[in-house]
Amino acid sequence: MHFRKYLLLLICSFGLIGYLGAQNSFRRIDTTMKVGKVGYRLTCSNKNPEKNTASISPVGFDKNMREFSFEIKGRVSRAEVDDVNRDGYPDLVFYTYTNDSIPRGNVVAISSEKNESVAPIFLPDIYDDPKLRVGYKGNDEYFLMEGTLIRRFPVYPAEGTPAPPTSGTLMRQIQYIVVPGERGAKFKAARSYEYTKQ
């Protein structure tokens, strides 16, 4: 009898730890990232799984450049600073995720305009690309590498059930570069390849 109570208590403890771990994966964001003396402070409460307000304070910019805020869909997971448009000024890139049953990521990118103002860099919807969207069902992972944006996700067959990638899963990796667009700068897929997750 005592053993069953102990086992039940142990299972409940692990369940609570798992729940708290999931909650902590989207804690409040308050981070300052700089390249030299110039960069950005990003804050977001991450309270609402559907939408939040991101606030950005440029650091080391022209004195007329003030903090600004805007609404985002989902919650911020993390942020990075790099010169993604290769103009010699630091840009802010952060990643948001929705609370859907299948996590889908998005990228919010802000470019520095000579450290005097900022402008958005748009990421096209993957469903607009007939080649890259094949097998896409979420579980995105993003990061910057040598000034380019990398997106990685599992590739599923048409009848496949989306699940977190495991060893042996077919993955697609896309490398994006920044190019001029009709509404301003945008990310463009420069190359992609597939590999098996080890």
Coordinates of C-alpha atoms in Angstrom, one line a residue:
M1 CA 0.0 0.0 0.0
H2 CA 2.8 2.4 1.0
F3 CA 4.6 1.5 -2.3
R4 CA 1.5 2.5 -4.4
K5 CA 1.2 5.8 -2.6
Y6 CA 4.9 6.5 -3.1
L7 CA 4.6 5.6 -6.8
L8 CA 1.6 7.8 -7.3
L9 CA 3.4 10.7 -5.5
L10 CA 6.4 10.2 -7.8
I11 CA 4.3 10.2 -10.9
C12 CA 2.5 13.4 -9.9
S13 CA 5.8 15.0 -9.1
F14 CA 7.2 14.3 -12.5
G15 CA 4.0 15.5 -14.1
L16 CA 4.3 18.8 -12.2
I17 CA 7.9 19.2 -13.2
G18 CA 7.0 18.6 -16.8
Y19 CA 4.2 21.1 -16.6
L20 CA 6.4 23.7 -15.0
G21 CA 9.1 23.1 -17.6
A22 CA 6.6 23.7 -20.4
Q23 CA 5.5 26.9 -18.7
N24 CA 9.1 28.2 -18.3
S25 CA 9.9 27.6 -21.9
F26 CA 8.1 30.9 -22.6
R27 CA 9.1 33.1 -19.7
R28 CA 9.1 36.9 -19.9
I29 CA 11.7 38.2 -22.3
D30 CA 13.9 41.1 -21.2
T31 CA 17.2 41.1 -23.0
T32 CA 19.7 43.5 -24.4
M33 CA 21.9 42.5 -27.3
K34 CA 24.6 44.6 -28.8
V35 CA 27.4 44.6 -31.4
G36 CA 30.0 47.0 -30.0
K37 CA 28.0 49.8 -28.5
V38 CA 24.9 49.5 -30.7
G39 CA 22.0 47.1 -30.4
Y40 CA 18.5 46.5 -29.1
R41 CA 16.7 45.9 -25.9
L42 CA 13.7 43.5 -26.4
T43 CA 11.0 43.0 -23.8
C44 CA 7.8 40.9 -24.0
S45 CA 5.6 39.6 -21.2
N46 CA 4.8 36.3 -23.1
K47 CA 1.6 36.0 -20.9
N48 CA -0.9 35.3 -23.7
P49 CA -0.2 32.2 -25.9
E50 CA -2.1 33.8 -28.8
K51 CA -0.8 37.4 -28.9
N52 CA 1.5 39.7 -27.0
T53 CA 3.2 43.1 -27.3
A54 CA 6.9 43.3 -28.1
S55 CA 8.7 46.5 -27.1
I56 CA 12.1 47.4 -28.7
S57 CA 14.5 50.1 -27.4
P58 CA 17.3 50.8 -29.8
V59 CA 20.6 51.2 -28.0
G60 CA 23.3 53.5 -29.3
F61 CA 21.1 54.9 -32.1
D62 CA 20.5 58.5 -33.0
K63 CA 19.1 60.3 -30.0
N64 CA 15.7 60.8 -31.8
M65 CA 15.2 57.1 -32.1
R66 CA 12.7 56.1 -29.3
E67 CA 11.3 52.8 -28.0
F68 CA 8.5 51.4 -30.1
S69 CA 6.0 48.6 -29.5
F70 CA 3.8 46.4 -31.7
E71 CA 1.6 43.3 -31.4
I72 CA 2.9 39.9 -32.3
K73 CA 1.1 36.6 -32.8
G74 CA 2.2 34.0 -30.3
R75 CA 5.1 34.3 -27.8
V76 CA 8.8 35.1 -28.2
S77 CA 11.2 32.2 -27.7
R78 CA 14.5 34.0 -28.2
A79 CA 16.3 36.7 -30.1
E80 CA 19.6 37.4 -31.9
V81 CA 21.5 40.3 -33.3
D82 CA 23.6 40.2 -36.5
D83 CA 24.0 42.1 -39.7
V84 CA 21.6 40.1 -41.9
N85 CA 21.3 42.6 -44.7
R86 CA 25.1 43.1 -44.9
D87 CA 25.1 46.9 -44.6
G88 CA 27.4 47.2 -41.7
Y89 CA 24.7 47.9 -39.1
P90 CA 23.3 45.4 -36.5
D91 CA 19.8 44.0 -37.1
L92 CA 17.4 42.4 -34.6
V93 CA 15.9 39.0 -35.3
F94 CA 13.5 37.2 -32.9
Y95 CA 11.4 34.1 -33.1
T96 CA 7.8 33.6 -32.1
Y97 CA 5.7 30.5 -31.7
T98 CA 1.9 30.0 -31.6
N99 CA 0.1 27.8 -29.1
D100 CA -1.3 25.5 -31.8
S101 CA -1.3 21.7 -31.4
I102 CA 1.5 21.7 -33.9
P103 CA 4.0 24.5 -33.0
R104 CA 4.6 26.8 -36.0
G105 CA 7.4 29.4 -35.8
N106 CA 7.7 32.8 -37.3
V107 CA 10.4 35.4 -37.6
V108 CA 10.3 39.1 -36.7
A109 CA 13.3 41.0 -38.1
I110 CA 14.1 44.7 -37.6
S111 CA 17.0 46.3 -39.6
S112 CA 19.0 49.3 -38.6
E113 CA 18.9 52.1 -41.1
K114 CA 22.4 53.6 -40.4
N115 CA 21.6 53.5 -36.7
E116 CA 19.2 56.4 -37.3
S117 CA 15.9 54.6 -37.8
V118 CA 14.6 51.0 -38.3
A119 CA 12.7 49.1 -40.9
P120 CA 11.1 45.6 -41.0
I121 CA 12.5 42.6 -42.9
F122 CA 9.7 40.3 -44.1
L123 CA 9.8 36.5 -44.2
P124 CA 7.5 35.1 -47.0
D125 CA 5.0 32.5 -46.0
I126 CA 6.4 29.0 -46.7
Y127 CA 3.1 28.0 -48.3
D128 CA 3.7 30.4 -51.1
D129 CA 6.7 28.3 -52.3
P130 CA 5.4 25.2 -54.1
K131 CA 8.8 23.4 -53.6
L132 CA 9.6 24.2 -50.0
R133 CA 6.1 23.7 -48.6
V134 CA 6.0 20.0 -49.6
G135 CA 5.9 18.0 -46.3
Y136 CA 5.8 21.1 -44.1
K137 CA 3.6 20.8 -41.0
G138 CA 5.4 23.0 -38.4
N139 CA 7.9 22.2 -35.7
D140 CA 10.2 24.9 -37.1
E141 CA 13.6 25.8 -35.6
Y142 CA 15.3 29.1 -36.5
F143 CA 18.8 30.5 -35.9
L144 CA 21.3 32.9 -37.5
M145 CA 24.5 31.6 -39.0
E146 CA 27.1 33.9 -40.5
G147 CA 24.6 36.6 -41.2
T148 CA 22.0 34.3 -42.8
L149 CA 18.7 33.0 -41.4
I150 CA 18.5 29.2 -41.1
R151 CA 15.1 27.4 -40.9
R152 CA 14.9 23.7 -40.1
F153 CA 11.8 21.5 -39.8
P154 CA 10.8 17.8 -40.2
V155 CA 9.4 16.7 -43.6
Y156 CA 6.3 14.6 -43.4
P157 CA 4.6 12.4 -46.0
A158 CA 1.1 13.6 -47.0
E159 CA -0.5 11.1 -44.6
G160 CA 2.1 11.6 -41.9
T161 CA 1.1 12.7 -38.4
P162 CA 3.0 15.8 -37.2
A163 CA 5.2 15.1 -34.2
P164 CA 8.4 16.4 -32.7
P165 CA 11.4 15.3 -34.8
T166 CA 13.3 12.2 -33.5
S167 CA 16.3 10.3 -34.7
G168 CA 15.8 9.1 -38.2
T169 CA 13.4 11.9 -39.1
L170 CA 13.8 13.5 -42.6
M171 CA 14.6 17.2 -42.1
R172 CA 14.7 20.2 -44.5
Q173 CA 17.0 23.1 -43.9
I174 CA 16.6 26.4 -45.7
Q175 CA 19.1 29.2 -45.8
Y176 CA 17.6 32.7 -46.3
I177 CA 19.4 35.9 -47.4
V178 CA 18.0 39.4 -47.3
V179 CA 17.1 41.0 -50.7
P180 CA 15.1 44.2 -51.7
G181 CA 11.4 43.7 -52.0
E182 CA 8.3 45.6 -53.1
R183 CA 7.4 46.6 -49.6
G184 CA 11.0 46.8 -48.3
A185 CA 13.7 44.2 -47.5
K186 CA 12.7 40.6 -47.3
F187 CA 14.2 37.1 -46.7
K188 CA 14.7 35.0 -49.8
A189 CA 15.4 31.3 -49.8
A190 CA 19.0 31.0 -51.2
R191 CA 19.4 27.2 -50.9
S192 CA 17.8 24.2 -49.2
Y193 CA 18.7 20.6 -48.6
E194 CA 17.3 17.6 -46.8
Y195 CA 19.1 15.3 -44.4
T196 CA 18.2 12.6 -41.8
K197 CA 18.3 13.7 -38.2
Q198 CA 20.8 11.6 -36.2

